[in-house]
Amino acid sequence: MPNRIWLCGDTHMHSSISDGKYTPDELISKCKTKGLDWIIITDHNKNAVGEKSYYSENLLVIPGAEYTGRNGHMNIYGSGLPEFDGTRPEKYEQYLSMSALAHSNGCTVSINHPFCSRFGWRMPLEDFPADCVEIWNMFMHQSNMTCISWWERQILGGRRIAAVGGSDYHRDYGTSNMLASPTTFVFAESNSEKDILSALRRGNSFITNSPDASRLVLSYKDCVQGDEVKFVPGMKVHLRAERLRKNMTLRVFNNEKIIYEHRIGGESELNEDISITEKGFVRAQITYRLRGFRKAFFNIKMALWRPKEKNIPYDTAVWCITNPMWVV
């Protein structure tokens, strides 16, 4: 397998071309300060980037658009973006047609924040022809956890739909800058549109709270999460965890079973070889409990951004999560 590298980016953001505050150039400048390697600008029913990807210094800027209607939002990534006529889709058939057109043009399709109380997916979800699903939209909150649970059921059932995260960034709020929160890291052959989107579709990735937050990599020989490996009795998958934070919990799953659990103490890194006993998949995640100041601050944010969700019980949040490594 060719050499691959980890590259970080944000799959979902808006410029002043639609309803964001900043021009595309201003947005790109802000992304550079975050240390991102690649971004996808996804304005509502508009293409802010142009026909092809380009580099602004070392930052790869990929064309994208958020196909937006009252019944659901869907991101389209890639240089083959369909042209948009300015109308908002109303019917499921329009989303199906747009997904088919995007795929025929070589684009990647992702269902956005399907369980969001304001802008959720109000159409058939399980069989929709998408490559990815945005399980983590802006800061971690209740509807993201609902989406993660839905995605878990999908992959347990054998559906290979890759998880992505996107900040859905529009503007700063006071001192709060949620750009690249979350961040999606992909394991790609190069920082090119072709390789970034291929890694997103395969699930060679993990999603974490920010560019500087914890990192999780599952490996077996030269394969990582998103790759397919052959089951061998007695096989072990290597877990490398970096930039760990105290009092969070790290778990590894073999299908629905927890096969490794560790309460993080003072260590910043961890390496473990973990036995896999079943075919299916293996994945990892880090969670934390909402307590004290963190809980109070979260409640304030929810009252502002998602008031319909603010009273939903919520005390455990995902901090970092991998896509599955498929074991066949």
mmCIF file of C-alpha atoms in Angstrom:
data_model
loop_
_atom_site.group_PDB
_atom_site.id
_atom_site.type_symbol
_atom_site.label_atom_id
_atom_site.label_comp_id
_atom_site.label_asym_id
_atom_site.label_seq_id
_atom_site.Cartn_x
_atom_site.Cartn_y
_atom_site.Cartn_z
ATOM 1 C CA MET A 1 0.000 0.000 0.000
ATOM 2 C CA PRO A 2 1.386 3.479 -0.866
ATOM 3 C CA ASN A 3 2.657 5.632 1.973
ATOM 4 C CA ARG A 4 -0.059 7.695 3.601
ATOM 5 C CA ILE A 5 -0.038 10.691 5.941
ATOM 6 C CA TRP A 6 -2.489 12.156 8.446
ATOM 7 C CA LEU A 7 -4.004 15.450 7.290
ATOM 8 C CA CYS A 8 -6.561 17.542 9.170
ATOM 9 C CA GLY A 9 -9.450 19.545 7.824
ATOM 10 C CA ASP A 10 -13.021 20.749 8.131
ATOM 11 C CA THR A 11 -15.765 19.421 5.853
ATOM 12 C CA HIS A 12 -18.460 22.021 6.509
ATOM 13 C CA MET A 13 -18.293 25.826 6.587
ATOM 14 C CA HIS A 14 -20.042 28.839 5.103
ATOM 15 C CA SER A 15 -18.837 32.105 3.606
ATOM 16 C CA SER A 16 -20.551 35.388 2.781
ATOM 17 C CA ILE A 17 -21.521 33.827 -0.555
ATOM 18 C CA SER A 18 -24.475 32.378 1.392
ATOM 19 C CA ASP A 19 -25.120 33.103 5.075
ATOM 20 C CA GLY A 20 -21.622 33.231 6.569
ATOM 21 C CA LYS A 21 -19.988 36.427 7.803
ATOM 22 C CA TYR A 22 -16.602 36.170 6.107
ATOM 23 C CA THR A 23 -15.621 36.252 2.452
ATOM 24 C CA PRO A 24 -14.051 33.065 1.091
ATOM 25 C CA ASP A 25 -10.591 34.665 1.331
ATOM 26 C CA GLU A 26 -11.188 35.735 4.932
ATOM 27 C CA LEU A 27 -12.457 32.259 5.770
ATOM 28 C CA ILE A 28 -9.387 30.677 4.191
ATOM 29 C CA SER A 29 -7.133 32.972 6.223
ATOM 30 C CA LYS A 30 -8.879 31.929 9.436
ATOM 31 C CA CYS A 31 -8.441 28.262 8.508
ATOM 32 C CA LYS A 32 -4.711 28.784 8.047
ATOM 33 C CA THR A 33 -4.419 30.122 11.591
ATOM 34 C CA LYS A 34 -6.035 26.884 12.776
ATOM 35 C CA GLY A 35 -3.281 24.864 11.109
ATOM 36 C CA LEU A 36 -5.613 22.972 8.782
ATOM 37 C CA ASP A 37 -4.297 21.100 5.752
ATOM 38 C CA TRP A 38 -7.531 21.079 3.749
ATOM 39 C CA ILE A 39 -11.028 22.548 3.873
ATOM 40 C CA ILE A 40 -14.307 22.215 2.006
ATOM 41 C CA ILE A 41 -16.386 25.402 1.729
ATOM 42 C CA THR A 42 -20.047 24.390 1.580
ATOM 43 C CA ASP A 43 -22.296 27.374 1.017
ATOM 44 C CA HIS A 44 -26.046 26.815 0.769
ATOM 45 C CA ASN A 45 -26.956 25.840 -2.801
ATOM 46 C CA LYS A 46 -23.937 27.792 -4.081
ATOM 47 C CA ASN A 47 -20.337 27.108 -5.058
ATOM 48 C CA ALA A 48 -17.978 29.677 -3.508
ATOM 49 C CA VAL A 49 -14.737 28.041 -4.660
ATOM 50 C CA GLY A 50 -15.057 27.598 -8.417
ATOM 51 C CA GLU A 51 -14.794 24.639 -10.740
ATOM 52 C CA LYS A 52 -11.630 23.124 -9.285
ATOM 53 C CA SER A 53 -9.716 22.779 -6.042
ATOM 54 C CA TYR A 54 -6.768 25.066 -5.481
ATOM 55 C CA TYR A 55 -4.051 25.727 -2.932
ATOM 56 C CA SER A 56 -3.774 28.893 -0.893
ATOM 57 C CA GLU A 57 -0.179 28.518 0.217
ATOM 58 C CA ASN A 58 -0.247 25.013 1.769
ATOM 59 C CA LEU A 59 -4.006 24.903 2.408
ATOM 60 C CA LEU A 60 -6.047 22.812 -0.037
ATOM 61 C CA VAL A 61 -9.433 24.414 -0.775
ATOM 62 C CA ILE A 62 -11.972 21.925 -2.155
ATOM 63 C CA PRO A 63 -15.230 22.995 -3.847
ATOM 64 C CA GLY A 64 -18.385 22.068 -2.003
ATOM 65 C CA ALA A 65 -21.989 23.026 -1.478
ATOM 66 C CA GLU A 66 -24.690 22.291 1.066
ATOM 67 C CA TYR A 67 -27.783 21.219 -0.843
ATOM 68 C CA THR A 68 -30.327 22.862 1.414
ATOM 69 C CA GLY A 69 -34.076 22.484 1.706
ATOM 70 C CA ARG A 70 -36.573 22.417 4.529
ATOM 71 C CA ASN A 71 -36.549 18.607 4.685
ATOM 72 C CA GLY A 72 -32.809 18.096 4.926
ATOM 73 C CA HIS A 73 -29.283 19.293 4.249
ATOM 74 C CA MET A 74 -26.747 17.356 2.183
ATOM 75 C CA ASN A 75 -23.120 18.243 1.502
ATOM 76 C CA ILE A 76 -21.569 17.647 -1.900
ATOM 77 C CA TYR A 77 -17.777 17.664 -2.156
ATOM 78 C CA GLY A 78 -15.559 17.845 -5.218
ATOM 79 C CA SER A 79 -14.646 19.577 -8.458
ATOM 80 C CA GLY A 80 -17.606 18.068 -10.317
ATOM 81 C CA LEU A 81 -20.184 20.070 -8.366
ATOM 82 C CA PRO A 82 -23.527 20.253 -10.160
ATOM 83 C CA GLU A 83 -24.801 23.702 -11.037
ATOM 84 C CA PHE A 84 -27.497 25.036 -8.726
ATOM 85 C CA ASP A 85 -30.410 27.058 -10.069
ATOM 86 C CA GLY A 86 -31.096 28.847 -6.788
ATOM 87 C CA THR A 87 -34.246 26.925 -5.881
ATOM 88 C CA ARG A 88 -34.510 25.025 -2.616
ATOM 89 C CA PRO A 89 -35.407 21.338 -2.891
ATOM 90 C CA GLU A 90 -38.729 20.281 -1.421
ATOM 91 C CA LYS A 91 -39.148 16.625 -2.376
ATOM 92 C CA TYR A 92 -37.204 13.469 -1.572
ATOM 93 C CA GLU A 93 -36.920 12.756 -5.281
ATOM 94 C CA GLN A 94 -34.978 15.996 -5.744
ATOM 95 C CA TYR A 95 -32.401 14.861 -3.194
ATOM 96 C CA LEU A 96 -32.161 11.473 -4.876
ATOM 97 C CA SER A 97 -31.653 13.118 -8.262
ATOM 98 C CA MET A 98 -29.021 15.506 -6.917
ATOM 99 C CA SER A 99 -27.154 12.665 -5.206
ATOM 100 C CA ALA A 100 -27.175 10.655 -8.442
ATOM 101 C CA LEU A 101 -25.964 13.649 -10.465
ATOM 102 C CA ALA A 102 -23.227 14.417 -7.939
ATOM 103 C CA HIS A 103 -22.028 10.812 -7.977
ATOM 104 C CA SER A 104 -22.066 10.709 -11.774
ATOM 105 C CA ASN A 105 -19.833 13.807 -11.724
ATOM 106 C CA GLY A 106 -17.388 12.092 -9.372
ATOM 107 C CA CYS A 107 -18.425 13.987 -6.242
ATOM 108 C CA THR A 108 -18.800 12.738 -2.681
ATOM 109 C CA VAL A 109 -22.158 13.023 -0.887
ATOM 110 C CA SER A 110 -22.696 13.399 2.869
ATOM 111 C CA ILE A 111 -25.952 13.633 4.845
ATOM 112 C CA ASN A 112 -25.672 16.557 7.268
ATOM 113 C CA HIS A 113 -26.775 16.664 10.923
ATOM 114 C CA PRO A 114 -29.730 14.313 10.302
ATOM 115 C CA PHE A 115 -31.094 14.461 13.866
ATOM 116 C CA CYS A 116 -30.754 18.215 14.376
ATOM 117 C CA SER A 117 -33.889 19.649 15.983
ATOM 118 C CA ARG A 118 -33.887 22.674 13.646
ATOM 119 C CA PHE A 119 -32.448 21.425 10.371
ATOM 120 C CA GLY A 120 -32.729 17.651 10.556
ATOM 121 C CA TRP A 121 -33.308 15.036 7.852
ATOM 122 C CA ARG A 122 -37.074 14.564 7.472
ATOM 123 C CA MET A 123 -36.972 11.939 4.729
ATOM 124 C CA PRO A 124 -36.048 8.240 4.481
ATOM 125 C CA LEU A 125 -32.523 7.953 5.863
ATOM 126 C CA GLU A 126 -31.404 4.323 6.014
ATOM 127 C CA ASP A 127 -31.289 3.677 2.269
ATOM 128 C CA PHE A 128 -30.353 7.125 1.015
ATOM 129 C CA PRO A 129 -27.388 6.871 -1.410
ATOM 130 C CA ALA A 130 -24.752 8.805 0.539
ATOM 131 C CA ASP A 131 -21.056 8.090 1.032
ATOM 132 C CA CYS A 132 -20.836 9.731 4.453
ATOM 133 C CA VAL A 133 -22.930 10.968 7.332
ATOM 134 C CA GLU A 134 -22.059 13.962 9.473
ATOM 135 C CA ILE A 135 -22.250 12.426 12.946
ATOM 136 C CA TRP A 136 -20.630 15.458 14.591
ATOM 137 C CA ASN A 137 -21.880 18.935 13.699
ATOM 138 C CA MET A 138 -20.437 21.985 15.518
ATOM 139 C CA PHE A 139 -19.770 21.422 19.239
ATOM 140 C CA MET A 140 -20.752 18.032 20.636
ATOM 141 C CA HIS A 141 -24.364 18.011 21.812
ATOM 142 C CA GLN A 142 -27.451 15.815 22.118
ATOM 143 C CA SER A 143 -28.422 15.394 18.468
ATOM 144 C CA ASN A 144 -24.843 14.433 17.598
ATOM 145 C CA MET A 145 -24.932 11.666 20.207
ATOM 146 C CA THR A 146 -28.255 10.513 18.737
ATOM 147 C CA CYS A 147 -26.653 10.426 15.297
ATOM 148 C CA ILE A 148 -23.652 8.480 16.598
ATOM 149 C CA SER A 149 -26.032 5.871 18.041
ATOM 150 C CA TRP A 150 -27.859 5.659 14.703
ATOM 151 C CA TRP A 151 -24.557 5.295 12.836
ATOM 152 C CA GLU A 152 -23.466 2.532 15.227
ATOM 153 C CA ARG A 153 -26.627 0.601 14.365
ATOM 154 C CA GLN A 154 -25.940 1.080 10.673
ATOM 155 C CA ILE A 155 -22.393 -0.281 10.802
ATOM 156 C CA LEU A 156 -23.463 -3.124 13.102
ATOM 157 C CA GLY A 157 -25.912 -4.046 10.359
ATOM 158 C CA GLY A 158 -23.095 -4.099 7.818
ATOM 159 C CA ARG A 159 -23.666 -0.753 6.125
ATOM 160 C CA ARG A 160 -20.385 0.902 5.229
ATOM 161 C CA ILE A 161 -21.200 4.578 5.546
ATOM 162 C CA ALA A 162 -18.279 6.706 6.696
ATOM 163 C CA ALA A 163 -18.592 9.137 9.591
ATOM 164 C CA VAL A 164 -17.405 12.722 9.161
ATOM 165 C CA GLY A 165 -17.425 15.822 11.321
ATOM 166 C CA GLY A 166 -17.973 19.432 10.306
ATOM 167 C CA SER A 167 -17.985 22.679 12.243
ATOM 168 C CA ASP A 168 -20.779 24.244 10.147
ATOM 169 C CA TYR A 169 -18.926 27.477 10.821
ATOM 170 C CA HIS A 170 -20.657 30.754 9.949
ATOM 171 C CA ARG A 171 -19.084 33.357 12.250
ATOM 172 C CA ASP A 172 -17.543 33.942 15.653
ATOM 173 C CA TYR A 173 -19.799 34.568 18.620
ATOM 174 C CA GLY A 174 -18.035 36.961 20.976
ATOM 175 C CA THR A 175 -14.827 35.171 21.930
ATOM 176 C CA SER A 176 -16.190 31.809 20.783
ATOM 177 C CA ASN A 177 -14.549 30.571 17.564
ATOM 178 C CA MET A 178 -15.957 27.192 16.547
ATOM 179 C CA LEU A 179 -14.134 26.900 13.235
ATOM 180 C CA ALA A 180 -12.648 23.391 12.922
ATOM 181 C CA SER A 181 -14.581 22.213 15.950
ATOM 182 C CA PRO A 182 -14.752 19.360 15.233
ATOM 183 C CA THR A 183 -11.793 18.490 13.020
ATOM 184 C CA THR A 184 -11.647 15.468 10.731
ATOM 185 C CA PHE A 185 -8.238 13.829 10.278
ATOM 186 C CA VAL A 186 -7.829 11.654 7.177
ATOM 187 C CA PHE A 187 -5.090 9.160 6.300
ATOM 188 C CA ALA A 188 -4.397 9.994 2.655
ATOM 189 C CA GLU A 189 -1.697 9.416 0.070
ATOM 190 C CA SER A 190 -1.364 13.156 -0.535
ATOM 191 C CA ASN A 191 -3.016 16.471 0.198
ATOM 192 C CA SER A 192 -4.982 16.436 -3.051
ATOM 193 C CA GLU A 193 -8.723 16.548 -3.645
ATOM 194 C CA LYS A 194 -8.723 13.026 -5.041
ATOM 195 C CA ASP A 195 -6.902 11.514 -2.071
ATOM 196 C CA ILE A 196 -8.693 13.532 0.632
ATOM 197 C CA LEU A 197 -12.156 12.658 -0.681
ATOM 198 C CA SER A 198 -11.190 9.026 -1.217
ATOM 199 C CA ALA A 199 -10.044 8.800 2.412
ATOM 200 C CA LEU A 200 -13.287 10.423 3.598
ATOM 201 C CA ARG A 201 -15.405 7.928 1.658
ATOM 202 C CA ARG A 202 -13.417 4.917 2.899
ATOM 203 C CA GLY A 203 -13.462 6.131 6.488
ATOM 204 C CA ASN A 204 -9.670 6.328 6.809
ATOM 205 C CA SER A 205 -10.266 8.955 9.453
ATOM 206 C CA PHE A 206 -11.065 10.009 12.969
ATOM 207 C CA ILE A 207 -13.024 12.999 14.236
ATOM 208 C CA THR A 208 -11.833 14.992 17.212
ATOM 209 C CA ASN A 209 -12.815 18.119 19.106
ATOM 210 C CA SER A 210 -10.264 20.445 17.466
ATOM 211 C CA PRO A 211 -6.982 20.357 15.525
ATOM 212 C CA ASP A 212 -5.048 20.133 18.801
ATOM 213 C CA ALA A 213 -7.331 17.641 20.571
ATOM 214 C CA SER A 214 -6.849 13.900 21.154
ATOM 215 C CA ARG A 215 -5.950 11.559 18.304
ATOM 216 C CA LEU A 216 -6.838 7.885 17.849
ATOM 217 C CA VAL A 217 -5.324 5.506 15.323
ATOM 218 C CA LEU A 218 -6.113 1.804 14.965
ATOM 219 C CA SER A 219 -3.617 -0.150 12.890
ATOM 220 C CA TYR A 220 -3.037 -3.707 11.728
ATOM 221 C CA LYS A 221 0.053 -4.192 9.574
ATOM 222 C CA ASP A 222 -0.200 -1.289 7.109
ATOM 223 C CA CYS A 223 -3.982 -0.855 7.491
ATOM 224 C CA VAL A 224 -5.890 1.663 9.608
ATOM 225 C CA GLN A 225 -9.518 2.497 10.346
ATOM 226 C CA GLY A 226 -11.562 2.454 7.161
ATOM 227 C CA ASP A 227 -9.469 -0.331 5.659
ATOM 228 C CA GLU A 228 -10.500 -3.983 5.428
ATOM 229 C CA VAL A 229 -8.375 -6.670 7.065
ATOM 230 C CA LYS A 230 -8.706 -10.440 7.100
ATOM 231 C CA PHE A 231 -9.628 -12.044 10.414
ATOM 232 C CA VAL A 232 -6.945 -14.294 11.844
ATOM 233 C CA PRO A 233 -7.446 -16.177 15.139
ATOM 234 C CA GLY A 234 -5.359 -14.492 17.811
ATOM 235 C CA MET A 235 -4.951 -11.267 15.819
ATOM 236 C CA LYS A 236 -4.259 -8.023 17.652
ATOM 237 C CA VAL A 237 -4.965 -4.479 16.527
ATOM 238 C CA HIS A 238 -2.631 -1.736 17.694
ATOM 239 C CA LEU A 239 -4.154 1.344 19.306
ATOM 240 C CA ARG A 240 -2.193 4.576 19.466
ATOM 241 C CA ALA A 241 -3.771 7.425 21.408
ATOM 242 C CA GLU A 242 -2.172 10.860 21.632
ATOM 243 C CA ARG A 243 -2.855 14.191 23.345
ATOM 244 C CA LEU A 244 -4.960 12.545 26.006
ATOM 245 C CA ARG A 245 -6.808 14.488 28.688
ATOM 246 C CA LYS A 246 -7.225 13.457 32.285
ATOM 247 C CA ASN A 247 -10.486 11.917 33.531
ATOM 248 C CA MET A 248 -11.763 10.961 30.098
ATOM 249 C CA THR A 249 -12.569 7.347 29.153
ATOM 250 C CA LEU A 250 -11.064 5.500 26.199
ATOM 251 C CA ARG A 251 -12.909 2.483 24.809
ATOM 252 C CA VAL A 252 -12.321 0.097 21.930
ATOM 253 C CA PHE A 253 -15.224 -1.879 20.464
ATOM 254 C CA ASN A 254 -15.247 -5.149 18.525
ATOM 255 C CA ASN A 255 -18.714 -4.792 17.026
ATOM 256 C CA GLU A 256 -20.935 -3.866 19.998
ATOM 257 C CA LYS A 257 -18.636 -5.387 22.633
ATOM 258 C CA ILE A 258 -16.202 -3.269 24.635
ATOM 259 C CA ILE A 259 -12.862 -5.070 24.370
ATOM 260 C CA TYR A 260 -10.695 -2.394 25.967
ATOM 261 C CA GLU A 261 -11.497 0.342 28.483
ATOM 262 C CA HIS A 262 -9.156 2.784 30.167
ATOM 263 C CA ARG A 263 -9.784 5.714 32.469
ATOM 264 C CA ILE A 264 -7.201 8.308 31.437
ATOM 265 C CA GLY A 265 -4.971 9.543 34.226
ATOM 266 C CA GLY A 266 -1.960 11.777 33.777
ATOM 267 C CA GLU A 267 -0.571 10.111 30.658
ATOM 268 C CA SER A 268 -0.578 12.032 27.381
ATOM 269 C CA GLU A 269 0.000 9.021 25.105
ATOM 270 C CA LEU A 270 -0.957 5.375 25.113
ATOM 271 C CA ASN A 271 -0.045 2.348 22.984
ATOM 272 C CA GLU A 272 -1.871 -0.965 23.335
ATOM 273 C CA ASP A 273 -2.155 -4.202 21.370
ATOM 274 C CA ILE A 274 -5.751 -5.388 21.644
ATOM 275 C CA SER A 275 -7.054 -8.853 20.789
ATOM 276 C CA ILE A 276 -9.875 -9.100 18.250
ATOM 277 C CA THR A 277 -12.160 -12.098 18.699
ATOM 278 C CA GLU A 278 -14.884 -11.550 16.090
ATOM 279 C CA LYS A 279 -15.306 -10.636 12.466
ATOM 280 C CA GLY A 280 -17.144 -7.390 11.806
ATOM 281 C CA PHE A 281 -15.306 -4.250 12.788
ATOM 282 C CA VAL A 282 -13.223 -2.577 15.475
ATOM 283 C CA ARG A 283 -13.428 1.101 16.391
ATOM 284 C CA ALA A 284 -12.352 3.419 19.222
ATOM 285 C CA GLN A 285 -13.642 6.495 20.990
ATOM 286 C CA ILE A 286 -12.943 8.838 23.898
ATOM 287 C CA THR A 287 -15.794 10.205 26.000
ATOM 288 C CA TYR A 288 -16.089 12.580 28.951
ATOM 289 C CA ARG A 289 -18.700 13.518 31.531
ATOM 290 C CA LEU A 290 -20.306 16.945 31.622
ATOM 291 C CA ARG A 291 -19.884 18.331 35.124
ATOM 292 C CA GLY A 292 -19.563 21.664 36.930
ATOM 293 C CA PHE A 293 -18.419 24.632 34.843
ATOM 294 C CA ARG A 294 -18.315 22.554 31.655
ATOM 295 C CA LYS A 295 -21.971 21.584 32.129
ATOM 296 C CA ALA A 296 -23.007 25.163 32.909
ATOM 297 C CA PHE A 297 -21.201 26.537 29.851
ATOM 298 C CA PHE A 298 -22.726 23.823 27.687
ATOM 299 C CA ASN A 299 -26.232 24.716 28.885
ATOM 300 C CA ILE A 300 -25.644 28.352 27.920
ATOM 301 C CA LYS A 301 -24.516 27.351 24.429
ATOM 302 C CA MET A 302 -27.513 25.077 23.945
ATOM 303 C CA ALA A 303 -29.935 27.793 25.027
ATOM 304 C CA LEU A 304 -28.468 30.006 22.297
ATOM 305 C CA TRP A 305 -27.986 27.537 19.433
ATOM 306 C CA ARG A 306 -30.325 24.603 19.984
ATOM 307 C CA PRO A 307 -33.054 25.674 22.449
ATOM 308 C CA LYS A 308 -35.276 22.722 21.509
ATOM 309 C CA GLU A 309 -32.567 20.323 22.711
ATOM 310 C CA LYS A 310 -31.442 22.095 25.877
ATOM 311 C CA ASN A 311 -33.644 20.030 28.197
ATOM 312 C CA ILE A 312 -32.769 16.632 26.718
ATOM 313 C CA PRO A 313 -30.819 14.606 29.333
ATOM 314 C CA TYR A 314 -27.145 14.673 28.440
ATOM 315 C CA ASP A 315 -24.129 13.965 30.599
ATOM 316 C CA THR A 316 -21.713 11.957 28.423
ATOM 317 C CA ALA A 317 -20.097 13.408 25.310
ATOM 318 C CA VAL A 318 -17.745 12.120 22.626
ATOM 319 C CA TRP A 319 -14.341 13.836 22.467
ATOM 320 C CA CYS A 320 -12.722 11.758 19.715
ATOM 321 C CA ILE A 321 -14.058 8.881 17.583
ATOM 322 C CA THR A 322 -12.702 6.683 14.796
ATOM 323 C CA ASN A 323 -14.352 5.106 11.833
ATOM 324 C CA PRO A 324 -14.380 1.287 11.907
ATOM 325 C CA MET A 325 -11.632 -0.972 10.678
ATOM 326 C CA TRP A 326 -13.482 -3.755 8.877
ATOM 327 C CA VAL A 327 -12.545 -7.299 9.895
ATOM 328 C CA VAL A 328 -13.706 -9.940 7.386
#
